[in-house]
Coordinates of C-alpha atoms and ligand atoms in Angstrom, one line a residue:
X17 CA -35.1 -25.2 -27.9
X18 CA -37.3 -24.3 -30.9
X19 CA -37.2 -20.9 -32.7
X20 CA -39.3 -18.4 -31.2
X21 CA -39.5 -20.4 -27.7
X22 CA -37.8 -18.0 -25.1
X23 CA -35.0 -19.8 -23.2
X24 CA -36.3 -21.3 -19.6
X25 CA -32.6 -21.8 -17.9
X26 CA -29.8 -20.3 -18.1
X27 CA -26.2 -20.8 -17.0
X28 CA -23.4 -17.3 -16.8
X29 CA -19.8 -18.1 -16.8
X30 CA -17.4 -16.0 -15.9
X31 CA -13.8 -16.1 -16.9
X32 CA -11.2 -13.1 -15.7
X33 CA -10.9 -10.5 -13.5
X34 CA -13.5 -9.8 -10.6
X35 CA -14.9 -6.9 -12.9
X36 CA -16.3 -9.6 -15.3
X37 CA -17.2 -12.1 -12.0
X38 CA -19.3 -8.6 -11.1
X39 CA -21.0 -8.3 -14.5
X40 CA -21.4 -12.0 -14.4
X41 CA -24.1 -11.4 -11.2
X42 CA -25.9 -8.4 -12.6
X43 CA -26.0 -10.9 -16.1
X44 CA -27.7 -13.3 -14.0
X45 CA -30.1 -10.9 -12.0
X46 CA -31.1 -9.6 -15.0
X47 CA -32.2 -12.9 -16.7
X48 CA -34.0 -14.0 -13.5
X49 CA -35.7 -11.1 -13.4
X50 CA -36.6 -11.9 -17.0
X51 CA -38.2 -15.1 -15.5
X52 CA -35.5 -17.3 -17.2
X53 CA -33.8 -19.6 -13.9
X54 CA -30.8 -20.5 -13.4
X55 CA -30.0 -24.0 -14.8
X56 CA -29.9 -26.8 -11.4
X57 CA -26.2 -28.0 -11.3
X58 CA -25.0 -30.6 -13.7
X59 CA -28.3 -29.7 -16.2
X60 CA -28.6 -28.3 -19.6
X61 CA -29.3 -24.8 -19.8
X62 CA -31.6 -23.5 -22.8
X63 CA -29.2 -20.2 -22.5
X64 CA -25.4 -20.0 -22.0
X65 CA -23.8 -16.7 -21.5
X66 CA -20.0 -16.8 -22.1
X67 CA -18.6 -14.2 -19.9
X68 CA -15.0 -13.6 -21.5
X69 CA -11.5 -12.2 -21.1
X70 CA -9.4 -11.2 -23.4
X71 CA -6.4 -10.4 -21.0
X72 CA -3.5 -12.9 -22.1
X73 CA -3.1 -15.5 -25.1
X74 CA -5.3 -17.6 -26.0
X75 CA -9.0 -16.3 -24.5
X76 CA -10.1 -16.3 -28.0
X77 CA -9.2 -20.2 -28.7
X78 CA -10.5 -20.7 -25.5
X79 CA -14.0 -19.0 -26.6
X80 CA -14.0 -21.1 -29.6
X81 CA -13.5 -24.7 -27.5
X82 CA -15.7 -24.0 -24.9
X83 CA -18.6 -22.9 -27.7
X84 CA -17.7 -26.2 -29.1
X85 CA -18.0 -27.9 -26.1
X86 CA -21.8 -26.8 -25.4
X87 CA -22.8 -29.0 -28.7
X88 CA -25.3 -31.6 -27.4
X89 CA -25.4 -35.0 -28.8
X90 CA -27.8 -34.6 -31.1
X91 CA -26.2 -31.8 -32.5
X92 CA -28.0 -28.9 -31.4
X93 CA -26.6 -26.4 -29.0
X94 CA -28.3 -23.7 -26.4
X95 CA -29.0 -20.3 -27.5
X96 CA -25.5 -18.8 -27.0
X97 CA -24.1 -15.4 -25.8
X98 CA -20.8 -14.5 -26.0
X99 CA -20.0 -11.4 -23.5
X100 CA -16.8 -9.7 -21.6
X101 CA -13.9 -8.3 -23.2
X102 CA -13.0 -10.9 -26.4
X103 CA -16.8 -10.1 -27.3
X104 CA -15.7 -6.6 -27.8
X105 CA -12.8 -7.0 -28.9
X106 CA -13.3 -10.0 -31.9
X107 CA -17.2 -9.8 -31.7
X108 CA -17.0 -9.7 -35.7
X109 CA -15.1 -12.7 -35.9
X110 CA -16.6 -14.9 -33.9
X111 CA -19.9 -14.2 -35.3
X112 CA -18.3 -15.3 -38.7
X113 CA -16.6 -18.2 -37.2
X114 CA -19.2 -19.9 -34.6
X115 CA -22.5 -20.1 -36.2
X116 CA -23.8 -21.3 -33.0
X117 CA -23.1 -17.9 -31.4
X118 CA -26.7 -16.2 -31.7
X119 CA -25.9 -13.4 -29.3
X120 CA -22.6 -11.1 -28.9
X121 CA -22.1 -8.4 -26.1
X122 CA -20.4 -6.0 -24.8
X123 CA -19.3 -4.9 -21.4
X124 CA -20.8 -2.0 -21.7
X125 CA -24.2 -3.2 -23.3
X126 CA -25.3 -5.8 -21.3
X127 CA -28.4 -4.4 -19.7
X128 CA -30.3 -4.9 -23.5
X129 CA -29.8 -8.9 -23.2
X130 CA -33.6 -9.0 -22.9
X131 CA -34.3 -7.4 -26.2
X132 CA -31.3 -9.7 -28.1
X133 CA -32.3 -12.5 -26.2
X134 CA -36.5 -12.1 -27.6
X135 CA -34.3 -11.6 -31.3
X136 CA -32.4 -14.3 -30.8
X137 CA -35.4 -16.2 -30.3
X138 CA -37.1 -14.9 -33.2
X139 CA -34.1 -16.1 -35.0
X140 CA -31.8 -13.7 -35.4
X141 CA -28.1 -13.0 -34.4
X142 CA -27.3 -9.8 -32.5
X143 CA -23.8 -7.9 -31.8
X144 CA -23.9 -5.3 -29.8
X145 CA -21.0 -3.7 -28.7
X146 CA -21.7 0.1 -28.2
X147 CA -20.7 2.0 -25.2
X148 CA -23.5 3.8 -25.0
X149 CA -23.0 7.5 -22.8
X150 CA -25.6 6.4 -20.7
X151 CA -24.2 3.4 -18.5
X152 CA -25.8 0.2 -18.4
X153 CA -26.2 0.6 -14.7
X154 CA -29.2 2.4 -14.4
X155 CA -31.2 -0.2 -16.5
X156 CA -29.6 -3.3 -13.7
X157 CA -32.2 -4.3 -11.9
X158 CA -32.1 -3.5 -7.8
X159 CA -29.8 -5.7 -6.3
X160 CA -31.7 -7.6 -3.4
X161 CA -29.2 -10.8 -1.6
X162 CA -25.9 -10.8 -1.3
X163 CA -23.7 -13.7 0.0
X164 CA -21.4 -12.4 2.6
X165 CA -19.1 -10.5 0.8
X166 CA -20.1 -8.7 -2.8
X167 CA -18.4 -6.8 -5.2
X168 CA -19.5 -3.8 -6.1
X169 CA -17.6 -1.9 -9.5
X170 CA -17.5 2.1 -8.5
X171 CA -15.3 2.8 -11.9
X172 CA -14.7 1.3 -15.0
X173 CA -12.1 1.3 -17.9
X174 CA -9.1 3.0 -18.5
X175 CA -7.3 5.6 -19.7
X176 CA -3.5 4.7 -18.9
X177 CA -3.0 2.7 -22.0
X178 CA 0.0 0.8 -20.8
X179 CA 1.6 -0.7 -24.0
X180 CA 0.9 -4.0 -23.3
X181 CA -2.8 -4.0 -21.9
X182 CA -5.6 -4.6 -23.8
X183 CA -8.5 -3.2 -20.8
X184 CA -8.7 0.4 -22.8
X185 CA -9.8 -1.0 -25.7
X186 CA -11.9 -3.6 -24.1
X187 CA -13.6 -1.7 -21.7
X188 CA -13.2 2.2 -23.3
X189 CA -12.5 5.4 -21.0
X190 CA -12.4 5.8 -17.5
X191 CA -16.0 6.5 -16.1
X192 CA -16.8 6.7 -12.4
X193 CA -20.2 6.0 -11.1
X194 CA -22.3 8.7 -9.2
X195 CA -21.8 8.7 -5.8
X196 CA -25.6 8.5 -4.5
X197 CA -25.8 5.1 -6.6
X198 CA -22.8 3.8 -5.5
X199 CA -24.1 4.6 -1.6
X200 CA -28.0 3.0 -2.7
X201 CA -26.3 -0.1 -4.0
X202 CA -24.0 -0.4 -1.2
X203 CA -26.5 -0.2 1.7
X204 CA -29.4 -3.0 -0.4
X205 CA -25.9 -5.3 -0.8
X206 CA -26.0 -5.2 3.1
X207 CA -29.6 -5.2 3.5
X208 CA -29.0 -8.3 1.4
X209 CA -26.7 -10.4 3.3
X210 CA -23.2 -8.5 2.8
X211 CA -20.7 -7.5 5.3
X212 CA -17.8 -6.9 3.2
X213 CA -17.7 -5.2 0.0
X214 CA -15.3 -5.1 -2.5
X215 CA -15.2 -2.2 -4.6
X216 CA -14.0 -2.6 -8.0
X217 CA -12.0 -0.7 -11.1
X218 CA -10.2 -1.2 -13.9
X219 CA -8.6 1.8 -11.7
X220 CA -10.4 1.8 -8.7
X221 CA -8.9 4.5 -7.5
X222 CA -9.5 6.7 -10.1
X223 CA -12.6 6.9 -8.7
X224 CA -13.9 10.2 -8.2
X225 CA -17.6 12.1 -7.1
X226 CA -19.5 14.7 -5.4
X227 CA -20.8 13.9 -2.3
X228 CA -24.6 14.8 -1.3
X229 CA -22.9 17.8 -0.3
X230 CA -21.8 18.5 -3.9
X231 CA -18.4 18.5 -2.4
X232 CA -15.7 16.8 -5.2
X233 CA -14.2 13.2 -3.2
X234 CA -12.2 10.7 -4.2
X235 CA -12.3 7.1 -3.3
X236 CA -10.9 7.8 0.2
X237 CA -14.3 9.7 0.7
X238 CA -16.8 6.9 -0.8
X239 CA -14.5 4.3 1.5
X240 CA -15.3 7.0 4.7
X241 CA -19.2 7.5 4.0
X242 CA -19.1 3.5 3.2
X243 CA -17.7 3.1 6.7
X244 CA -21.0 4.5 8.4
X245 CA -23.2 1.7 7.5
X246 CA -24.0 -0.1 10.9
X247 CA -23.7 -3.5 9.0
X248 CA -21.1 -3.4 6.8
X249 CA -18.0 -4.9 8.8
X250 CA -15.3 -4.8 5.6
X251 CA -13.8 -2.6 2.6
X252 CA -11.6 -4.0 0.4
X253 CA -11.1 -2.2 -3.0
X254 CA -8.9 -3.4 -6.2
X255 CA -7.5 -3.1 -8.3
X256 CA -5.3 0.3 -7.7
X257 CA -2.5 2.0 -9.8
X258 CA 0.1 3.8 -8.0
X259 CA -0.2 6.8 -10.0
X260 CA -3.9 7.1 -8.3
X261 CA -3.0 6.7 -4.9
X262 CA -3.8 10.3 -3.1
X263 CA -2.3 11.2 0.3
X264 CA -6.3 10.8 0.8
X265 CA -6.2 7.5 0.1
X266 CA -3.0 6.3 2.3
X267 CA -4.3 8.4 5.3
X268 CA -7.8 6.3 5.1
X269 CA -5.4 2.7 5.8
X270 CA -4.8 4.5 9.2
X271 CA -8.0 6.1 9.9
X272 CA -10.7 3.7 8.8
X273 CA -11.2 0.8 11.1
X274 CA -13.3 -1.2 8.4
X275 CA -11.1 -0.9 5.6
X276 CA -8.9 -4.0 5.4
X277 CA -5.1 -4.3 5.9
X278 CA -4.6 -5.0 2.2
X279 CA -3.4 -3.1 -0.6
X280 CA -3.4 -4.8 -4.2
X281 CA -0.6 -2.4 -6.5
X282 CA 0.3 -4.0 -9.3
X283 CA 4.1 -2.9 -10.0
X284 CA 5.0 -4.9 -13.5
X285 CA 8.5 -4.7 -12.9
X286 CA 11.3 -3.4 -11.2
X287 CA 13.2 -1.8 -13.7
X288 CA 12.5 2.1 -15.1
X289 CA 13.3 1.6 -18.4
X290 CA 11.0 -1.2 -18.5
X291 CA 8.5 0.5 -17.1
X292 CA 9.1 3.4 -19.3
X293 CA 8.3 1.4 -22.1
X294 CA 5.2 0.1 -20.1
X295 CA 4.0 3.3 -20.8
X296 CA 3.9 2.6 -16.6
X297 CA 4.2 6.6 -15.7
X298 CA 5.8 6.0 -12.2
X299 CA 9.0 4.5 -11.4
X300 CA 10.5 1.6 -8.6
X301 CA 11.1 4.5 -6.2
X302 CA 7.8 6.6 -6.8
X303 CA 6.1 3.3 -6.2
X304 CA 8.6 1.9 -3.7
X305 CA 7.5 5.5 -1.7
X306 CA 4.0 4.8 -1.8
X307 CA 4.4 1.2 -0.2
X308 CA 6.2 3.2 2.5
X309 CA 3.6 5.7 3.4
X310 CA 1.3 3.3 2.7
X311 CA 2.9 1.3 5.6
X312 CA 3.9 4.4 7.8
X313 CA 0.0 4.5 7.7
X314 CA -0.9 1.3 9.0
X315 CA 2.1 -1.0 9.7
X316 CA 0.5 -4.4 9.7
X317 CA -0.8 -3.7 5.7
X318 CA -0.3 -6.9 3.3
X319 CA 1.2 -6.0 0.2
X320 CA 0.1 -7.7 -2.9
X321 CA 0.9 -6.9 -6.7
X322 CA 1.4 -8.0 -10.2
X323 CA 4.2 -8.8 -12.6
X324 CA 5.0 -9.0 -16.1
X325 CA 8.1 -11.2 -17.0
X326 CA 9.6 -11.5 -20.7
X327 CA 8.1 -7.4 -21.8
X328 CA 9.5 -6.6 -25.1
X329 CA 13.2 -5.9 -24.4
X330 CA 13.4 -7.1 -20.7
X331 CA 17.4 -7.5 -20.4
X332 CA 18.8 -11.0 -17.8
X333 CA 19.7 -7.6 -15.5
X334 CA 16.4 -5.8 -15.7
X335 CA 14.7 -8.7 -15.0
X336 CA 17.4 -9.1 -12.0
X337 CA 15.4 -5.8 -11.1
X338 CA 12.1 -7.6 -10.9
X339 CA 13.3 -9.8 -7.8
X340 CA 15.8 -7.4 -5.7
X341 CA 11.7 -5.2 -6.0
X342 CA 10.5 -8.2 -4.8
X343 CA 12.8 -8.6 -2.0
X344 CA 12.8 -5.2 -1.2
X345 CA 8.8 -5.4 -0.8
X346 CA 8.4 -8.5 1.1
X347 CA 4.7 -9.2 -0.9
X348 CA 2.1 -11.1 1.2
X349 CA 0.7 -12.2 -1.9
X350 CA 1.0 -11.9 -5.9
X351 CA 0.4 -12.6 -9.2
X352 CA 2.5 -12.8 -11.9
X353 CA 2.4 -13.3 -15.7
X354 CA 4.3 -14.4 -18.7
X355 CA 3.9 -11.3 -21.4
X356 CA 1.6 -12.0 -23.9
X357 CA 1.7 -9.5 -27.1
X358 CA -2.2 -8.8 -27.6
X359 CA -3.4 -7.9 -30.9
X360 CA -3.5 -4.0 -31.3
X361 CA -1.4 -3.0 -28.7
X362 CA 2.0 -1.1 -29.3
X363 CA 4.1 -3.9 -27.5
X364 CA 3.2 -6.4 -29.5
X365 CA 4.7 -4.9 -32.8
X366 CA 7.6 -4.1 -30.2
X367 CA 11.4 -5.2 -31.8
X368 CA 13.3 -8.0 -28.8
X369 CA 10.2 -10.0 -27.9
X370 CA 11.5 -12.7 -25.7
X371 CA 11.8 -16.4 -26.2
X372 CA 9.2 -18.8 -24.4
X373 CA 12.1 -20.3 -22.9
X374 CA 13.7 -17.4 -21.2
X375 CA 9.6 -16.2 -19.6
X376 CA 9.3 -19.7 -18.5
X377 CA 13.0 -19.3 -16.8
X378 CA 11.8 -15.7 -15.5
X379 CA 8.3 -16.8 -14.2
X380 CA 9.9 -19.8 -12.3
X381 CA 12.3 -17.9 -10.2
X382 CA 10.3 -15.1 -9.7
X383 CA 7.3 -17.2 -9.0
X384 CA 9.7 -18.9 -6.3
X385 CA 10.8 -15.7 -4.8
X386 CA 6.9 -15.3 -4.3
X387 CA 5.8 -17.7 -2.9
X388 CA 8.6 -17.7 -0.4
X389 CA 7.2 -14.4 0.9
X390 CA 4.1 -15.4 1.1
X391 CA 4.8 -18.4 3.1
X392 CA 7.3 -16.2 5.5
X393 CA 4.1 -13.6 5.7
X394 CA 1.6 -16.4 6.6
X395 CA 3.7 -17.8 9.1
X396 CA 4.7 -14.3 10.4
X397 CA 0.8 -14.1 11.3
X398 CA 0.8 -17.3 13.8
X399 CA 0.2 -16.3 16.5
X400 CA -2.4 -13.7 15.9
X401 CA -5.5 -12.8 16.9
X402 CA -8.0 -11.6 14.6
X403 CA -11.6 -11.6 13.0
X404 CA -12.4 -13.9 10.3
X405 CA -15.3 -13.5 8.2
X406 CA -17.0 -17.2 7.5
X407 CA -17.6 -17.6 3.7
X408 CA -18.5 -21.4 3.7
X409 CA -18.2 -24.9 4.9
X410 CA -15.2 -26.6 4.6
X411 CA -14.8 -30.1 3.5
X412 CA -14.2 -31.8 7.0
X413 CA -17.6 -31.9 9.4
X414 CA -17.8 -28.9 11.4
X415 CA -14.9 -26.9 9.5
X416 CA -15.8 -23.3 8.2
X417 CA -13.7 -21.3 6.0
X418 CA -13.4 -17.6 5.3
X419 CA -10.7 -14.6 4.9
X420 CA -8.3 -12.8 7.8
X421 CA -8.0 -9.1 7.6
X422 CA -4.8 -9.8 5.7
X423 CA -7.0 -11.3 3.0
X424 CA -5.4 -15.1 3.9
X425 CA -7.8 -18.0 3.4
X426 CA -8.2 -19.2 6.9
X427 CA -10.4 -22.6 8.2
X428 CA -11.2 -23.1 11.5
X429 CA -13.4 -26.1 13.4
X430 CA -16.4 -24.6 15.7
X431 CA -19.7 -23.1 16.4
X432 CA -19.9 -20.5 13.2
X433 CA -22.3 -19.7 10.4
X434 CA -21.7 -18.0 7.0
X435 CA -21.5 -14.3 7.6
X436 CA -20.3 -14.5 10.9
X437 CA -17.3 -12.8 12.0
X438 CA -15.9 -14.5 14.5
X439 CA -12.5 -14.1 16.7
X440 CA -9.9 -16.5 15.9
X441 CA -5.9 -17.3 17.2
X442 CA -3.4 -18.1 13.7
X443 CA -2.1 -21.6 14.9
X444 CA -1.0 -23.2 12.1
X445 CA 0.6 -21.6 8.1
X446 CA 1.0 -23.1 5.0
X447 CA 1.4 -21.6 1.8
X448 CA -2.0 -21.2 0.5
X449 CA -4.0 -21.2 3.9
X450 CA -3.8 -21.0 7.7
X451 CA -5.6 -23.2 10.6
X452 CA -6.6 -21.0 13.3
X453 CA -8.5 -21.9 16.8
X454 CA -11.9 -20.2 17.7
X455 CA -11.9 -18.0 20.4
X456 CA -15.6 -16.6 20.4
X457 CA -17.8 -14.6 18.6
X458 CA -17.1 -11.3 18.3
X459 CA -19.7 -8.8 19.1
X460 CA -21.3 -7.7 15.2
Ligands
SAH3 N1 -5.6 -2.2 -14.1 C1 -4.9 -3.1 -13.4 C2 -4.7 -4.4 -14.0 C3 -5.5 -5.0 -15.1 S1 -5.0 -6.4 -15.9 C4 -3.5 -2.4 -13.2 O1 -3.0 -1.7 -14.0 O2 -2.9 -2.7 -12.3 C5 -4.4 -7.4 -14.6 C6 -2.9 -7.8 -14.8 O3 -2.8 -8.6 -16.0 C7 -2.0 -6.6 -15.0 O4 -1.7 -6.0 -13.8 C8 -0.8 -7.3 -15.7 O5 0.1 -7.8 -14.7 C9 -1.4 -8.4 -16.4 N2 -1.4 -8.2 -17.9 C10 -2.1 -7.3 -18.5 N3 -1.8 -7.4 -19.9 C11 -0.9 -8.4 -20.0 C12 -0.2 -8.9 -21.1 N4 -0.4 -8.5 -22.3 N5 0.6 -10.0 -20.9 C13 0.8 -10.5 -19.6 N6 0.1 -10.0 -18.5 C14 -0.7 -8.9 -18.7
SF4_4 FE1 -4.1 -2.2 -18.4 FE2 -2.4 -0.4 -17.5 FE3 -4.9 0.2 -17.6 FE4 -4.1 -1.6 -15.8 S1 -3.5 0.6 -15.9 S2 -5.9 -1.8 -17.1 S3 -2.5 -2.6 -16.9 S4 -3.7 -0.2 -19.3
F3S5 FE1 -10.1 -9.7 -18.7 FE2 -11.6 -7.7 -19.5 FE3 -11.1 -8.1 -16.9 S1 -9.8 -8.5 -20.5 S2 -9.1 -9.0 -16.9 S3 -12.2 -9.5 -18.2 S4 -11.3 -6.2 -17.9

């Protein structure tokens, strides 16, 4: 591309949490409606947005090698924009390090690509990494399709400043968006194409509004008024902190048909002085009473969280706490990290870090005690019947994939289409998926 030539294709990648996959989309409807197109498969595109995460170790490095990687042969490279959380984090640095970098931006500034990308053009290189009072979601365009299931962020950053976490600094202060534009993007998602949505937070359940009413709610309202729009079959919502979770909230998994059996509360660890130094503000048994209401509520719930092995400190015997939590739990699914110190944050200057070796040790056996759960909860749900919502094809002819309540990857041979939601029986578990056998279609 010459100077002054505004970019025809572009290509948005997305790297970390679904936040960022979320962001990712509204890049990409804002540079169609731009009239830039999104590069065909396999093809050069004139623009690359680097969509970033800054979570663990590394995401810098990795920012650098895959800027590297977008060098054509003849040494040129496409205008580049480096966005998501290392952009506002190291945005300085990588304009210093990658001259090929023409564009930086933040999470919270991406609405004014157009006007960096016309600079750009022109020539110059742009940061911008305000968080401007005014949100960037007013300047989105209207959202118009929708795959089957959307994500749809209701609340953003953070204000728990656990000591290891970089997400405050990344994404700034907890802000929850109104209410009446939450509801308008929710029903043109469905108009769209959606049936489930997603809603997302750094803490979604932090989220908190006035209905049309002007009556104060909290997420278990939104979910409820969400509930009463004939199309929308599913809510899910992630990612939630146990501090956060309201006797609202836990009522609405017995109360509202269309919000899913799932619950994603990431824990960290099982031990209260480790999660005192977290910064964590709850302990095992505050969150250990939530899971139980939680269940009390609706008894078939999947439980899914995270973990942090090898924190600053982390005794053999408090990470012996880690796994008898685990075994308590009985997760249905779960991620779970190495600790990595990130630059900035009060951990990482922390005395005791832990050796490589002994995280690798933790991660192994605790990433074995998970995945023995989840195994025992898939094959728990053979035998079930239940609605699955069809995503996609799968690779065999006639196969279809798509997601149980229980959030379980499910495929399934028959008469379907994407965005069906269709009845199955759970025949057959593995780890990572289950087979089921159509029944019919179930009535939308
Ligand atoms: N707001 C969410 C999670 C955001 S980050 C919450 O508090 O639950 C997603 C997960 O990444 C965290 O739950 C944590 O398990 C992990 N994580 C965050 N910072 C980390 C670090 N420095 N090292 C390793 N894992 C980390
Ligand atoms: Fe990070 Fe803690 Fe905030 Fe989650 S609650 S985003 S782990 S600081
Ligand atoms: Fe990563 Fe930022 Fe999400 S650091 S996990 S992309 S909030």
């Amino acid at each position: 591309m010459r100077p002054n030539q505004i970019p025809k294709t572009y290509r948005v990648k997305s790297f970390g949490c679904q936040m960022n996959v979320y962001d990712g989309d509204r890049m990409a409807e804002l540079l169609a409606e731009q009239g830039i197109a999104p590069a065909p498969e396999g093809e050069d595109a004139d623009l690359v947005v680097l969509n970033t995460c800054h979570i663990r170790e590394k995401a810098a490095e990795k920012v650098y090698s895959d800027i590297g990687r977008l060098r054509r042969e003849d040494g040129s490279s496409p205008l580049i924009a480096v966005a998501g959380c290392v952009a506002q984090a190291e945005g300085e640095e990588i304009m210093a390090r990658a001259p090929s970098v023409k564009m930086v931006v933040g999470p919270q500034a991406y609405h004014r690509l157009p006007e960096m990308i016309r600079d750009a053009s022109a020539g110059q290189r742009v940061t911008d990494t305000d968080m401007p009072a005014e949100t960037k979601f007013g300047a989105l365009p209207k959202r118009r399709r929708s795959g089957p299931t959307a994500f749809l962020t209701v609340q953003e950053g953070c204000d728990k400043f656990c000591t290891y976490c970089v997400v405050p600094y990344t994404r700034g202060a907890e802000v929850s968006r109104p209410h009446a534009d939450l509801i308008e993007e929710a029903k043109r998602l469905v108009d769209g194409g959606a049936r489930e949505i997603t809603l997302l937070g750094q803490n979604v359940n932090a989220w908190t509004g006035e209905n049309a009413k002007g009556q104060a709610i909290g997420l278990d309202g939104l979910i409820r008024e969400l509930a009463e729009i004939p199309d929308l079959a599913r809510i899910r919502y992630t990612t939630s902190h146990p501090n956060d979770m309201t006797e609202g909230l836990i009522a609405a998994h017995g109360e509202v048909a269309k919000l899913m059996p799932f619950l994603h509360l990431p824990v960290q660890a099982g031990n209260d002085r480790v999660l005192n130094a977290m910064n964590r503000s709850h302990t095992v048994e505050s969150y250990l009473r939530i899971l139980e209401q939680v269940r009390a509520a609706r008894p078939d719930i999947a439980l899914s969280g995270d973990f942090i092995v090898g924190f600053p400190g982390e005794s053999d015997a408090e990470f012996e706490d880690t796994l008898k939590l685990v075994d308590a739990v009985g997760y249905a699914q779960c991620f779970s990290f190495k600790y990595s110190p990130r630059p900035g944050t009060p951990a990482a200057a922390m005395d005791a870090q832990i050796s490589a070796a002994v995280m690798d040790e933790r991660l192994q056996r605790l990433q074995a005690a998970l995945n023995r759960d989840q195994l025992a909860f898939n094959t728990a749900s053979v035998g079930k019947t239940c609605d699955v919502l069809v995503e996609r094809k799968g690779k065999h002819p006639g196969q279809w994939l798509g997601k149980s309540p229980w959030l379980q990857s499910v495929h399934f041979t028959g008469e379907a289409q994407v965005g069906d939601l269709v009845r199955v029986e759970l025949t057959e578990a593995g780890p990572n998926s289950i087979s089921a056998k159509l029944l019919e279609t179930a009535p939308a």
